[in-house]
Amino acid sequence: MRAYIGGHQAVSVNEFIELALGTPAELWLGVEGETEEEAAARLDAARDILADNPELPDDVARVVAEVIEAHAPDLFNVVPLTRPAGRRWVSRKGAAA
């Protein structure tokens, strides 16, 4: 399956993120080994982007929520827990729950 965002094909997860956000993920997360000056410049650029696009945090949260909703079992390997039949849970005070 191919993923296209704004007419551009995303061939990796990082490209998908960059195309979806309009910025590289490294801008927000940083990179290993960056100097204090590099981090300051990166954060300054990020502040400028947020000033120009104040809706970006909401857009990012929406994209993340959609990805989690669509792919939660694959991303987190979640197995639902079930209560054994015929067993009742007892609260700490001793009353049946």
PDB file of N, CA and C in Angstrom:
ATOM      1  N   MET A   1       0.842  -1.175   0.000  1.00  0.00           N
ATOM      2  CA  MET A   1       0.000   0.000   0.000  1.00  0.00           C
ATOM      3  C   MET A   1       0.891   1.243   0.000  1.00  0.00           C
ATOM      4  N   ARG A   2       0.543   2.199  -0.817  1.00  0.00           N
ATOM      5  CA  ARG A   2       1.309   3.435  -0.924  1.00  0.00           C
ATOM      6  C   ARG A   2       0.586   4.546  -0.180  1.00  0.00           C
ATOM      7  N   ALA A   3       1.369   5.397   0.457  1.00  0.00           N
ATOM      8  CA  ALA A   3       0.788   6.535   1.186  1.00  0.00           C
ATOM      9  C   ALA A   3       1.206   7.826   0.494  1.00  0.00           C
ATOM     10  N   TYR A   4       0.223   8.643   0.153  1.00  0.00           N
ATOM     11  CA  TYR A   4       0.476   9.932  -0.474  1.00  0.00           C
ATOM     12  C   TYR A   4      -0.090  11.038   0.399  1.00  0.00           C
ATOM     13  N   ILE A   5       0.678  12.079   0.560  1.00  0.00           N
ATOM     14  CA  ILE A   5       0.232  13.253   1.305  1.00  0.00           C
ATOM     15  C   ILE A   5       0.548  14.463   0.446  1.00  0.00           C
ATOM     16  N   GLY A   6      -0.497  15.191   0.058  1.00  0.00           N
ATOM     17  CA  GLY A   6      -0.312  16.375  -0.775  1.00  0.00           C
ATOM     18  C   GLY A   6       0.396  16.083  -2.085  1.00  0.00           C
ATOM     19  N   GLY A   7       0.146  14.919  -2.647  1.00  0.00           N
ATOM     20  CA  GLY A   7       0.754  14.560  -3.921  1.00  0.00           C
ATOM     21  C   GLY A   7       2.147  13.972  -3.810  1.00  0.00           C
ATOM     22  N   HIS A   8       2.679  13.867  -2.609  1.00  0.00           N
ATOM     23  CA  HIS A   8       4.013  13.304  -2.399  1.00  0.00           C
ATOM     24  C   HIS A   8       3.882  11.915  -1.789  1.00  0.00           C
ATOM     25  N   GLN A   9       4.673  10.976  -2.299  1.00  0.00           N
ATOM     26  CA  GLN A   9       4.634   9.624  -1.760  1.00  0.00           C
ATOM     27  C   GLN A   9       5.569   9.526  -0.561  1.00  0.00           C
ATOM     28  N   ALA A  10       5.050   8.969   0.523  1.00  0.00           N
ATOM     29  CA  ALA A  10       5.861   8.721   1.716  1.00  0.00           C
ATOM     30  C   ALA A  10       6.338   7.275   1.642  1.00  0.00           C
ATOM     31  N   VAL A  11       7.643   7.076   1.541  1.00  0.00           N
ATOM     32  CA  VAL A  11       8.178   5.723   1.410  1.00  0.00           C
ATOM     33  C   VAL A  11       8.727   5.180   2.724  1.00  0.00           C
ATOM     34  N   SER A  12       8.714   6.003   3.766  1.00  0.00           N
ATOM     35  CA  SER A  12       9.145   5.546   5.082  1.00  0.00           C
ATOM     36  C   SER A  12       8.278   6.224   6.139  1.00  0.00           C
ATOM     37  N   VAL A  13       8.360   5.714   7.335  1.00  0.00           N
ATOM     38  CA  VAL A  13       7.596   6.305   8.445  1.00  0.00           C
ATOM     39  C   VAL A  13       8.031   7.744   8.676  1.00  0.00           C
ATOM     40  N   ASN A  14       9.346   7.989   8.628  1.00  0.00           N
ATOM     41  CA  ASN A  14       9.837   9.353   8.849  1.00  0.00           C
ATOM     42  C   ASN A  14       9.347  10.312   7.771  1.00  0.00           C
ATOM     43  N   GLU A  15       9.314   9.852   6.516  1.00  0.00           N
ATOM     44  CA  GLU A  15       8.794  10.712   5.455  1.00  0.00           C
ATOM     45  C   GLU A  15       7.308  10.974   5.640  1.00  0.00           C
ATOM     46  N   PHE A  16       6.566   9.963   6.086  1.00  0.00           N
ATOM     47  CA  PHE A  16       5.140  10.144   6.342  1.00  0.00           C
ATOM     48  C   PHE A  16       4.933  11.206   7.412  1.00  0.00           C
ATOM     49  N   ILE A  17       5.685  11.120   8.493  1.00  0.00           N
ATOM     50  CA  ILE A  17       5.572  12.096   9.585  1.00  0.00           C
ATOM     51  C   ILE A  17       5.918  13.490   9.085  1.00  0.00           C
ATOM     52  N   GLU A  18       7.012  13.599   8.343  1.00  0.00           N
ATOM     53  CA  GLU A  18       7.441  14.908   7.844  1.00  0.00           C
ATOM     54  C   GLU A  18       6.390  15.514   6.913  1.00  0.00           C
ATOM     55  N   LEU A  19       5.832  14.695   6.022  1.00  0.00           N
ATOM     56  CA  LEU A  19       4.815  15.210   5.108  1.00  0.00           C
ATOM     57  C   LEU A  19       3.523  15.556   5.848  1.00  0.00           C
ATOM     58  N   ALA A  20       3.154  14.750   6.834  1.00  0.00           N
ATOM     59  CA  ALA A  20       1.921  15.007   7.585  1.00  0.00           C
ATOM     60  C   ALA A  20       2.036  16.269   8.432  1.00  0.00           C
ATOM     61  N   LEU A  21       3.193  16.484   9.037  1.00  0.00           N
ATOM     62  CA  LEU A  21       3.379  17.645   9.913  1.00  0.00           C
ATOM     63  C   LEU A  21       3.831  18.889   9.157  1.00  0.00           C
ATOM     64  N   GLY A  22       4.464  18.681   8.028  1.00  0.00           N
ATOM     65  CA  GLY A  22       5.027  19.806   7.293  1.00  0.00           C
ATOM     66  C   GLY A  22       6.405  20.195   7.787  1.00  0.00           C
ATOM     67  N   THR A  23       6.915  19.479   8.750  1.00  0.00           N
ATOM     68  CA  THR A  23       8.253  19.715   9.290  1.00  0.00           C
ATOM     69  C   THR A  23       8.875  18.362   9.635  1.00  0.00           C
ATOM     70  N   PRO A  24      10.188  18.285   9.661  1.00  0.00           N
ATOM     71  CA  PRO A  24      10.812  17.026  10.076  1.00  0.00           C
ATOM     72  C   PRO A  24      10.629  16.800  11.577  1.00  0.00           C
ATOM     73  N   ALA A  25      10.469  15.555  11.976  1.00  0.00           N
ATOM     74  CA  ALA A  25      10.291  15.230  13.397  1.00  0.00           C
ATOM     75  C   ALA A  25      11.482  15.690  14.231  1.00  0.00           C
ATOM     76  N   GLU A  26      12.669  15.689  13.630  1.00  0.00           N
ATOM     77  CA  GLU A  26      13.869  16.095  14.359  1.00  0.00           C
ATOM     78  C   GLU A  26      13.793  17.536  14.849  1.00  0.00           C
ATOM     79  N   LEU A  27      13.018  18.364  14.146  1.00  0.00           N
ATOM     80  CA  LEU A  27      12.868  19.754  14.581  1.00  0.00           C
ATOM     81  C   LEU A  27      12.275  19.814  15.977  1.00  0.00           C
ATOM     82  N   TRP A  28      11.356  18.930  16.273  1.00  0.00           N
ATOM     83  CA  TRP A  28      10.660  18.940  17.555  1.00  0.00           C
ATOM     84  C   TRP A  28      11.346  18.051  18.583  1.00  0.00           C
ATOM     85  N   LEU A  29      11.978  16.976  18.120  1.00  0.00           N
ATOM     86  CA  LEU A  29      12.560  16.004  19.044  1.00  0.00           C
ATOM     87  C   LEU A  29      14.049  16.185  19.275  1.00  0.00           C
ATOM     88  N   GLY A  30      14.712  16.869  18.354  1.00  0.00           N
ATOM     89  CA  GLY A  30      16.151  17.013  18.459  1.00  0.00           C
ATOM     90  C   GLY A  30      16.850  15.785  17.889  1.00  0.00           C
ATOM     91  N   VAL A  31      18.165  15.831  17.890  1.00  0.00           N
ATOM     92  CA  VAL A  31      18.965  14.713  17.408  1.00  0.00           C
ATOM     93  C   VAL A  31      20.049  14.429  18.434  1.00  0.00           C
ATOM     94  N   GLU A  32      20.448  13.190  18.473  1.00  0.00           N
ATOM     95  CA  GLU A  32      21.475  12.781  19.424  1.00  0.00           C
ATOM     96  C   GLU A  32      22.784  13.502  19.115  1.00  0.00           C
ATOM     97  N   GLY A  33      23.396  14.042  20.144  1.00  0.00           N
ATOM     98  CA  GLY A  33      24.692  14.678  19.993  1.00  0.00           C
ATOM     99  C   GLY A  33      24.661  16.132  19.560  1.00  0.00           C
ATOM    100  N   GLU A  34      23.462  16.742  19.491  1.00  0.00           N
ATOM    101  CA  GLU A  34      23.434  18.140  19.073  1.00  0.00           C
ATOM    102  C   GLU A  34      24.016  19.022  20.175  1.00  0.00           C
ATOM    103  N   THR A  35      24.663  20.090  19.757  1.00  0.00           N
ATOM    104  CA  THR A  35      25.265  21.019  20.709  1.00  0.00           C
ATOM    105  C   THR A  35      24.168  21.916  21.294  1.00  0.00           C
ATOM    106  N   GLU A  36      24.541  22.650  22.332  1.00  0.00           N
ATOM    107  CA  GLU A  36      23.587  23.591  22.922  1.00  0.00           C
ATOM    108  C   GLU A  36      23.184  24.660  21.915  1.00  0.00           C
ATOM    109  N   GLU A  37      24.127  25.108  21.098  1.00  0.00           N
ATOM    110  CA  GLU A  37      23.823  26.114  20.072  1.00  0.00           C
ATOM    111  C   GLU A  37      22.865  25.553  19.026  1.00  0.00           C
ATOM    112  N   GLU A  38      23.096  24.305  18.613  1.00  0.00           N
ATOM    113  CA  GLU A  38      22.201  23.669  17.645  1.00  0.00           C
ATOM    114  C   GLU A  38      20.804  23.502  18.222  1.00  0.00           C
ATOM    115  N   ALA A  39      20.732  23.094  19.487  1.00  0.00           N
ATOM    116  CA  ALA A  39      19.429  22.926  20.136  1.00  0.00           C
ATOM    117  C   ALA A  39      18.713  24.272  20.247  1.00  0.00           C
ATOM    118  N   ALA A  40      19.450  25.319  20.592  1.00  0.00           N
ATOM    119  CA  ALA A  40      18.840  26.647  20.705  1.00  0.00           C
ATOM    120  C   ALA A  40      18.310  27.115  19.351  1.00  0.00           C
ATOM    121  N   ALA A  41      19.071  26.892  18.284  1.00  0.00           N
ATOM    122  CA  ALA A  41      18.626  27.289  16.950  1.00  0.00           C
ATOM    123  C   ALA A  41      17.400  26.476  16.528  1.00  0.00           C
ATOM    124  N   ARG A  42      17.414  25.175  16.828  1.00  0.00           N
ATOM    125  CA  ARG A  42      16.281  24.307  16.494  1.00  0.00           C
ATOM    126  C   ARG A  42      15.019  24.749  17.227  1.00  0.00           C
ATOM    127  N   LEU A  43      15.149  25.039  18.513  1.00  0.00           N
ATOM    128  CA  LEU A  43      13.993  25.468  19.299  1.00  0.00           C
ATOM    129  C   LEU A  43      13.498  26.846  18.854  1.00  0.00           C
ATOM    130  N   ASP A  44      14.413  27.704  18.447  1.00  0.00           N
ATOM    131  CA  ASP A  44      14.030  29.021  17.928  1.00  0.00           C
ATOM    132  C   ASP A  44      13.221  28.866  16.642  1.00  0.00           C
ATOM    133  N   ALA A  45      13.668  27.978  15.765  1.00  0.00           N
ATOM    134  CA  ALA A  45      12.925  27.709  14.524  1.00  0.00           C
ATOM    135  C   ALA A  45      11.553  27.121  14.845  1.00  0.00           C
ATOM    136  N   ALA A  46      11.494  26.230  15.810  1.00  0.00           N
ATOM    137  CA  ALA A  46      10.218  25.627  16.195  1.00  0.00           C
ATOM    138  C   ALA A  46       9.254  26.692  16.734  1.00  0.00           C
ATOM    139  N   ARG A  47       9.772  27.617  17.532  1.00  0.00           N
ATOM    140  CA  ARG A  47       8.925  28.704  18.047  1.00  0.00           C
ATOM    141  C   ARG A  47       8.384  29.561  16.909  1.00  0.00           C
ATOM    142  N   ASP A  48       9.227  29.838  15.923  1.00  0.00           N
ATOM    143  CA  ASP A  48       8.775  30.617  14.757  1.00  0.00           C
ATOM    144  C   ASP A  48       7.667  29.890  14.005  1.00  0.00           C
ATOM    145  N   ILE A  49       7.826  28.593  13.832  1.00  0.00           N
ATOM    146  CA  ILE A  49       6.807  27.803  13.125  1.00  0.00           C
ATOM    147  C   ILE A  49       5.499  27.816  13.906  1.00  0.00           C
ATOM    148  N   LEU A  50       5.574  27.661  15.214  1.00  0.00           N
ATOM    149  CA  LEU A  50       4.355  27.691  16.036  1.00  0.00           C
ATOM    150  C   LEU A  50       3.701  29.070  16.014  1.00  0.00           C
ATOM    151  N   ALA A  51       4.507  30.116  15.968  1.00  0.00           N
ATOM    152  CA  ALA A  51       3.951  31.468  15.910  1.00  0.00           C
ATOM    153  C   ALA A  51       3.212  31.688  14.592  1.00  0.00           C
ATOM    154  N   ASP A  52       3.760  31.124  13.510  1.00  0.00           N
ATOM    155  CA  ASP A  52       3.126  31.259  12.195  1.00  0.00           C
ATOM    156  C   ASP A  52       1.932  30.334  12.020  1.00  0.00           C
ATOM    157  N   ASN A  53       1.890  29.231  12.773  1.00  0.00           N
ATOM    158  CA  ASN A  53       0.836  28.232  12.629  1.00  0.00           C
ATOM    159  C   ASN A  53       0.373  27.763  14.008  1.00  0.00           C
ATOM    160  N   PRO A  54      -0.399  28.594  14.720  1.00  0.00           N
ATOM    161  CA  PRO A  54      -0.801  28.230  16.076  1.00  0.00           C
ATOM    162  C   PRO A  54      -1.712  26.999  16.142  1.00  0.00           C
ATOM    163  N   GLU A  55      -2.278  26.575  15.013  1.00  0.00           N
ATOM    164  CA  GLU A  55      -3.137  25.384  15.000  1.00  0.00           C
ATOM    165  C   GLU A  55      -2.336  24.088  14.933  1.00  0.00           C
ATOM    166  N   LEU A  56      -1.022  24.190  14.711  1.00  0.00           N
ATOM    167  CA  LEU A  56      -0.207  22.997  14.525  1.00  0.00           C
ATOM    168  C   LEU A  56      -0.305  21.996  15.676  1.00  0.00           C
ATOM    169  N   PRO A  57      -0.225  22.408  16.953  1.00  0.00           N
ATOM    170  CA  PRO A  57      -0.340  21.413  18.027  1.00  0.00           C
ATOM    171  C   PRO A  57      -1.662  20.638  17.976  1.00  0.00           C
ATOM    172  N   ASP A  58      -2.766  21.322  17.678  1.00  0.00           N
ATOM    173  CA  ASP A  58      -4.048  20.624  17.570  1.00  0.00           C
ATOM    174  C   ASP A  58      -4.063  19.672  16.381  1.00  0.00           C
ATOM    175  N   ASP A  59      -3.470  20.096  15.273  1.00  0.00           N
ATOM    176  CA  ASP A  59      -3.393  19.230  14.092  1.00  0.00           C
ATOM    177  C   ASP A  59      -2.570  17.985  14.390  1.00  0.00           C
ATOM    178  N   VAL A  60      -1.453  18.165  15.073  1.00  0.00           N
ATOM    179  CA  VAL A  60      -0.592  17.036  15.421  1.00  0.00           C
ATOM    180  C   VAL A  60      -1.324  16.081  16.357  1.00  0.00           C
ATOM    181  N   ALA A  61      -1.999  16.629  17.361  1.00  0.00           N
ATOM    182  CA  ALA A  61      -2.748  15.768  18.284  1.00  0.00           C
ATOM    183  C   ALA A  61      -3.812  14.973  17.548  1.00  0.00           C
ATOM    184  N   ARG A  62      -4.476  15.596  16.579  1.00  0.00           N
ATOM    185  CA  ARG A  62      -5.501  14.903  15.804  1.00  0.00           C
ATOM    186  C   ARG A  62      -4.888  13.770  14.974  1.00  0.00           C
ATOM    187  N   VAL A  63      -3.761  14.035  14.321  1.00  0.00           N
ATOM    188  CA  VAL A  63      -3.093  13.002  13.526  1.00  0.00           C
ATOM    189  C   VAL A  63      -2.665  11.837  14.415  1.00  0.00           C
ATOM    190  N   VAL A  64      -2.076  12.148  15.564  1.00  0.00           N
ATOM    191  CA  VAL A  64      -1.633  11.097  16.488  1.00  0.00           C
ATOM    192  C   VAL A  64      -2.818  10.268  16.960  1.00  0.00           C
ATOM    193  N   ALA A  65      -3.919  10.923  17.329  1.00  0.00           N
ATOM    194  CA  ALA A  65      -5.104  10.194  17.787  1.00  0.00           C
ATOM    195  C   ALA A  65      -5.648   9.282  16.689  1.00  0.00           C
ATOM    196  N   GLU A  66      -5.655   9.758  15.453  1.00  0.00           N
ATOM    197  CA  GLU A  66      -6.143   8.941  14.341  1.00  0.00           C
ATOM    198  C   GLU A  66      -5.240   7.733  14.110  1.00  0.00           C
ATOM    199  N   VAL A  67      -3.929   7.929  14.198  1.00  0.00           N
ATOM    200  CA  VAL A  67      -3.003   6.815  14.006  1.00  0.00           C
ATOM    201  C   VAL A  67      -3.161   5.794  15.120  1.00  0.00           C
ATOM    202  N   ILE A  68      -3.272   6.261  16.354  1.00  0.00           N
ATOM    203  CA  ILE A  68      -3.440   5.341  17.474  1.00  0.00           C
ATOM    204  C   ILE A  68      -4.747   4.573  17.334  1.00  0.00           C
ATOM    205  N   GLU A  69      -5.810   5.265  17.000  1.00  0.00           N
ATOM    206  CA  GLU A  69      -7.102   4.611  16.848  1.00  0.00           C
ATOM    207  C   GLU A  69      -7.065   3.557  15.748  1.00  0.00           C
ATOM    208  N   ALA A  70      -6.423   3.876  14.643  1.00  0.00           N
ATOM    209  CA  ALA A  70      -6.398   2.959  13.503  1.00  0.00           C
ATOM    210  C   ALA A  70      -5.416   1.801  13.697  1.00  0.00           C
ATOM    211  N   HIS A  71      -4.359   2.023  14.465  1.00  0.00           N
ATOM    212  CA  HIS A  71      -3.295   1.028  14.526  1.00  0.00           C
ATOM    213  C   HIS A  71      -2.907   0.603  15.939  1.00  0.00           C
ATOM    214  N   ALA A  72      -3.721   0.872  16.931  1.00  0.00           N
ATOM    215  CA  ALA A  72      -3.356   0.562  18.315  1.00  0.00           C
ATOM    216  C   ALA A  72      -2.940  -0.893  18.518  1.00  0.00           C
ATOM    217  N   PRO A  73      -3.700  -1.864  18.026  1.00  0.00           N
ATOM    218  CA  PRO A  73      -3.264  -3.251  18.253  1.00  0.00           C
ATOM    219  C   PRO A  73      -1.885  -3.535  17.645  1.00  0.00           C
ATOM    220  N   ASP A  74      -1.607  -2.964  16.477  1.00  0.00           N
ATOM    221  CA  ASP A  74      -0.316  -3.179  15.832  1.00  0.00           C
ATOM    222  C   ASP A  74       0.808  -2.429  16.539  1.00  0.00           C
ATOM    223  N   LEU A  75       0.511  -1.213  17.002  1.00  0.00           N
ATOM    224  CA  LEU A  75       1.548  -0.384  17.625  1.00  0.00           C
ATOM    225  C   LEU A  75       1.908  -0.861  19.019  1.00  0.00           C
ATOM    226  N   PHE A  76       0.915  -1.283  19.766  1.00  0.00           N
ATOM    227  CA  PHE A  76       1.141  -1.570  21.174  1.00  0.00           C
ATOM    228  C   PHE A  76       1.023  -3.034  21.545  1.00  0.00           C
ATOM    229  N   ASN A  77       0.653  -3.905  20.592  1.00  0.00           N
ATOM    230  CA  ASN A  77       0.507  -5.324  20.851  1.00  0.00           C
ATOM    231  C   ASN A  77      -0.376  -5.554  22.086  1.00  0.00           C
ATOM    232  N   VAL A  78      -1.538  -4.929  22.084  1.00  0.00           N
ATOM    233  CA  VAL A  78      -2.449  -4.963  23.221  1.00  0.00           C
ATOM    234  C   VAL A  78      -3.285  -6.225  23.177  1.00  0.00           C
ATOM    235  N   VAL A  79      -3.370  -6.906  24.315  1.00  0.00           N
ATOM    236  CA  VAL A  79      -4.225  -8.076  24.436  1.00  0.00           C
ATOM    237  C   VAL A  79      -5.257  -7.761  25.510  1.00  0.00           C
ATOM    238  N   PRO A  80      -6.546  -7.771  25.153  1.00  0.00           N
ATOM    239  CA  PRO A  80      -7.552  -7.458  26.167  1.00  0.00           C
ATOM    240  C   PRO A  80      -7.569  -8.508  27.271  1.00  0.00           C
ATOM    241  N   LEU A  81      -7.712  -8.054  28.490  1.00  0.00           N
ATOM    242  CA  LEU A  81      -7.817  -8.957  29.623  1.00  0.00           C
ATOM    243  C   LEU A  81      -9.283  -9.270  29.873  1.00  0.00           C
ATOM    244  N   THR A  82      -9.555 -10.517  30.159  1.00  0.00           N
ATOM    245  CA  THR A  82     -10.931 -10.920  30.449  1.00  0.00           C
ATOM    246  C   THR A  82     -11.019 -11.436  31.865  1.00  0.00           C
ATOM    247  N   ARG A  83     -12.185 -11.296  32.443  1.00  0.00           N
ATOM    248  CA  ARG A  83     -12.439 -11.781  33.794  1.00  0.00           C
ATOM    249  C   ARG A  83     -12.850 -13.247  33.688  1.00  0.00           C
ATOM    250  N   PRO A  84     -12.241 -14.133  34.474  1.00  0.00           N
ATOM    251  CA  PRO A  84     -12.637 -15.538  34.429  1.00  0.00           C
ATOM    252  C   PRO A  84     -14.115 -15.696  34.792  1.00  0.00           C
ATOM    253  N   ALA A  85     -14.793 -16.580  34.107  1.00  0.00           N
ATOM    254  CA  ALA A  85     -16.220 -16.809  34.364  1.00  0.00           C
ATOM    255  C   ALA A  85     -16.423 -17.354  35.771  1.00  0.00           C
ATOM    256  N   GLY A  86     -17.452 -16.892  36.426  1.00  0.00           N
ATOM    257  CA  GLY A  86     -17.812 -17.401  37.750  1.00  0.00           C
ATOM    258  C   GLY A  86     -17.019 -16.816  38.900  1.00  0.00           C
ATOM    259  N   ARG A  87     -16.066 -15.951  38.635  1.00  0.00           N
ATOM    260  CA  ARG A  87     -15.294 -15.338  39.726  1.00  0.00           C
ATOM    261  C   ARG A  87     -15.769 -13.932  39.947  1.00  0.00           C
ATOM    262  N   ARG A  88     -15.833 -13.534  41.179  1.00  0.00           N
ATOM    263  CA  ARG A  88     -16.220 -12.172  41.534  1.00  0.00           C
ATOM    264  C   ARG A  88     -15.027 -11.488  42.156  1.00  0.00           C
ATOM    265  N   TRP A  89     -14.888 -10.217  41.836  1.00  0.00           N
ATOM    266  CA  TRP A  89     -13.810  -9.426  42.399  1.00  0.00           C
ATOM    267  C   TRP A  89     -14.231  -8.918  43.767  1.00  0.00           C
ATOM    268  N   VAL A  90     -13.321  -8.878  44.697  1.00  0.00           N
ATOM    269  CA  VAL A  90     -13.606  -8.411  46.049  1.00  0.00           C
ATOM    270  C   VAL A  90     -12.782  -7.150  46.291  1.00  0.00           C
ATOM    271  N   SER A  91     -13.455  -6.094  46.778  1.00  0.00           N
ATOM    272  CA  SER A  91     -12.744  -4.853  47.056  1.00  0.00           C
ATOM    273  C   SER A  91     -11.866  -5.020  48.288  1.00  0.00           C
ATOM    274  N   ARG A  92     -11.049  -4.036  48.555  1.00  0.00           N
ATOM    275  CA  ARG A  92     -10.150  -4.097  49.720  1.00  0.00           C
ATOM    276  C   ARG A  92     -10.917  -4.126  51.034  1.00  0.00           C
ATOM    277  N   LYS A  93     -12.120  -3.587  51.041  1.00  0.00           N
ATOM    278  CA  LYS A  93     -12.919  -3.569  52.267  1.00  0.00           C
ATOM    279  C   LYS A  93     -13.653  -4.884  52.479  1.00  0.00           C
ATOM    280  N   GLY A  94     -13.531  -5.810  51.524  1.00  0.00           N
ATOM    281  CA  GLY A  94     -14.122  -7.123  51.712  1.00  0.00           C
ATOM    282  C   GLY A  94     -15.497  -7.281  51.070  1.00  0.00           C
ATOM    283  N   ALA A  95     -16.082  -6.213  50.575  1.00  0.00           N
ATOM    284  CA  ALA A  95     -17.391  -6.313  49.938  1.00  0.00           C
ATOM    285  C   ALA A  95     -17.204  -6.724  48.492  1.00  0.00           C
ATOM    286  N   ALA A  96     -18.132  -7.520  47.979  1.00  0.00           N
ATOM    287  CA  ALA A  96     -18.046  -7.949  46.583  1.00  0.00           C
ATOM    288  C   ALA A  96     -18.261  -6.768  45.677  1.00  0.00           C
ATOM    289  N   ALA A  97     -17.469  -6.690  44.637  1.00  0.00           N
ATOM    290  CA  ALA A  97     -17.577  -5.570  43.704  1.00  0.00           C
ATOM    291  C   ALA A  97     -18.384  -5.977  42.500  1.00  0.00           C
TER     292      ALA A  97
END
